[in-house]
Amino acid sequence: MREDHTDAAQVKNAIVALSGEAGDAGRFCSATATSWPIRGQPDGRALAWMAWDHPNMPWDDTRLYAADLGRRD
């Protein structure tokens, strides 16, 4: 999860993929105000996370997301 505070009035969040190379943080997808916990499938083929928007709390309004990352051979 990356938070961009360039504009303090509107913080932008994104889920990013890291290659391990210096300065490389490719954006995978935009995220809402709160996205947690991000979990990867053990074989690296999928991610899942829950998200909710401020001022809601997770027990008020939560969404579940899943993303297919494709085959990793």
PDB file of C-alpha atoms in Angstrom:
ATOM      1  CA  MET A   1       0.000   0.000   0.000  1.00  0.00           C
ATOM      2  CA  ARG A   2       1.354   3.408  -0.972  1.00  0.00           C
ATOM      3  CA  GLU A   3      -0.055   6.707   0.297  1.00  0.00           C
ATOM      4  CA  ASP A   4       0.562   9.866  -1.737  1.00  0.00           C
ATOM      5  CA  HIS A   5       0.380  12.997   0.427  1.00  0.00           C
ATOM      6  CA  THR A   6       1.355  15.410  -2.375  1.00  0.00           C
ATOM      7  CA  ASP A   7      -2.036  17.103  -1.870  1.00  0.00           C
ATOM      8  CA  ALA A   8      -2.674  17.020   1.888  1.00  0.00           C
ATOM      9  CA  ALA A   9      -6.375  17.732   1.309  1.00  0.00           C
ATOM     10  CA  GLN A  10      -6.791  14.571  -0.775  1.00  0.00           C
ATOM     11  CA  VAL A  11      -4.530  11.649   0.118  1.00  0.00           C
ATOM     12  CA  LYS A  12      -4.337   9.098  -2.706  1.00  0.00           C
ATOM     13  CA  ASN A  13      -3.793   5.419  -1.977  1.00  0.00           C
ATOM     14  CA  ALA A  14      -2.659   2.691  -4.344  1.00  0.00           C
ATOM     15  CA  ILE A  15      -1.729  -0.953  -4.105  1.00  0.00           C
ATOM     16  CA  VAL A  16       1.676  -1.299  -5.739  1.00  0.00           C
ATOM     17  CA  ALA A  17       3.848  -4.137  -6.984  1.00  0.00           C
ATOM     18  CA  LEU A  18       7.553  -4.021  -6.106  1.00  0.00           C
ATOM     19  CA  SER A  19      10.161  -5.665  -8.309  1.00  0.00           C
ATOM     20  CA  GLY A  20      13.055  -5.216  -5.885  1.00  0.00           C
ATOM     21  CA  GLU A  21      14.795  -2.719  -8.179  1.00  0.00           C
ATOM     22  CA  ALA A  22      15.574   0.707  -6.710  1.00  0.00           C
ATOM     23  CA  GLY A  23      12.832   3.261  -7.378  1.00  0.00           C
ATOM     24  CA  ASP A  24      10.434   0.732  -8.912  1.00  0.00           C
ATOM     25  CA  ALA A  25       6.916   0.788  -7.465  1.00  0.00           C
ATOM     26  CA  GLY A  26       4.517   0.071 -10.309  1.00  0.00           C
ATOM     27  CA  ARG A  27       0.897   0.904  -9.479  1.00  0.00           C
ATOM     28  CA  PHE A  28      -1.279  -2.198  -9.438  1.00  0.00           C
ATOM     29  CA  CYS A  29      -4.591  -0.479  -8.685  1.00  0.00           C
ATOM     30  CA  SER A  30      -6.102   2.496  -6.921  1.00  0.00           C
ATOM     31  CA  ALA A  31      -7.340   1.937  -3.417  1.00  0.00           C
ATOM     32  CA  THR A  32      -9.885   3.535  -1.163  1.00  0.00           C
ATOM     33  CA  ALA A  33      -9.114   5.502   1.978  1.00  0.00           C
ATOM     34  CA  THR A  34      -8.607   2.312   3.956  1.00  0.00           C
ATOM     35  CA  SER A  35      -7.599  -0.995   2.393  1.00  0.00           C
ATOM     36  CA  TRP A  36      -6.556  -3.747   4.757  1.00  0.00           C
ATOM     37  CA  PRO A  37      -5.435  -6.488   5.112  1.00  0.00           C
ATOM     38  CA  ILE A  38      -3.853  -7.259   1.750  1.00  0.00           C
ATOM     39  CA  ARG A  39      -3.173 -10.976   1.422  1.00  0.00           C
ATOM     40  CA  GLY A  40      -1.511 -12.848  -1.394  1.00  0.00           C
ATOM     41  CA  GLN A  41      -2.291 -16.381  -2.490  1.00  0.00           C
ATOM     42  CA  PRO A  42       0.713 -18.620  -1.643  1.00  0.00           C
ATOM     43  CA  ASP A  43       1.429 -19.367  -5.328  1.00  0.00           C
ATOM     44  CA  GLY A  44       1.442 -15.626  -6.184  1.00  0.00           C
ATOM     45  CA  ARG A  45      -1.540 -15.788  -8.528  1.00  0.00           C
ATOM     46  CA  ALA A  46      -4.049 -13.648  -6.615  1.00  0.00           C
ATOM     47  CA  LEU A  47      -4.526 -10.887  -4.039  1.00  0.00           C
ATOM     48  CA  ALA A  48      -7.468 -10.230  -1.749  1.00  0.00           C
ATOM     49  CA  TRP A  49      -8.248  -7.246   0.470  1.00  0.00           C
ATOM     50  CA  MET A  50     -11.035  -5.502   2.322  1.00  0.00           C
ATOM     51  CA  ALA A  51     -11.772  -1.793   1.910  1.00  0.00           C
ATOM     52  CA  TRP A  52     -13.966   0.891   3.411  1.00  0.00           C
ATOM     53  CA  ASP A  53     -14.241   4.652   3.050  1.00  0.00           C
ATOM     54  CA  HIS A  54     -13.911   7.257   5.777  1.00  0.00           C
ATOM     55  CA  PRO A  55     -15.922   8.066   7.880  1.00  0.00           C
ATOM     56  CA  ASN A  56     -17.318   4.512   7.807  1.00  0.00           C
ATOM     57  CA  MET A  57     -15.783   1.870   9.997  1.00  0.00           C
ATOM     58  CA  PRO A  58     -15.254  -1.710   8.793  1.00  0.00           C
ATOM     59  CA  TRP A  59     -18.369  -2.954  10.583  1.00  0.00           C
ATOM     60  CA  ASP A  60     -20.493  -0.251   8.869  1.00  0.00           C
ATOM     61  CA  ASP A  61     -19.577  -0.627   5.196  1.00  0.00           C
ATOM     62  CA  THR A  62     -16.882  -3.037   3.972  1.00  0.00           C
ATOM     63  CA  ARG A  63     -16.154  -4.378   0.497  1.00  0.00           C
ATOM     64  CA  LEU A  64     -14.113  -7.472  -0.350  1.00  0.00           C
ATOM     65  CA  TYR A  65     -11.899  -7.361  -3.452  1.00  0.00           C
ATOM     66  CA  ALA A  66      -9.999 -10.118  -5.228  1.00  0.00           C
ATOM     67  CA  ALA A  67      -7.536  -9.694  -8.086  1.00  0.00           C
ATOM     68  CA  ASP A  68      -6.216 -12.376 -10.419  1.00  0.00           C
ATOM     69  CA  LEU A  69      -2.526 -11.739 -11.067  1.00  0.00           C
ATOM     70  CA  GLY A  70      -2.292 -14.405 -13.753  1.00  0.00           C
ATOM     71  CA  ARG A  71      -0.016 -17.416 -14.077  1.00  0.00           C
ATOM     72  CA  ARG A  72       3.398 -17.272 -12.527  1.00  0.00           C
ATOM     73  CA  ASP A  73       5.581 -20.091 -13.849  1.00  0.00           C
TER      74      ASP A  73
END
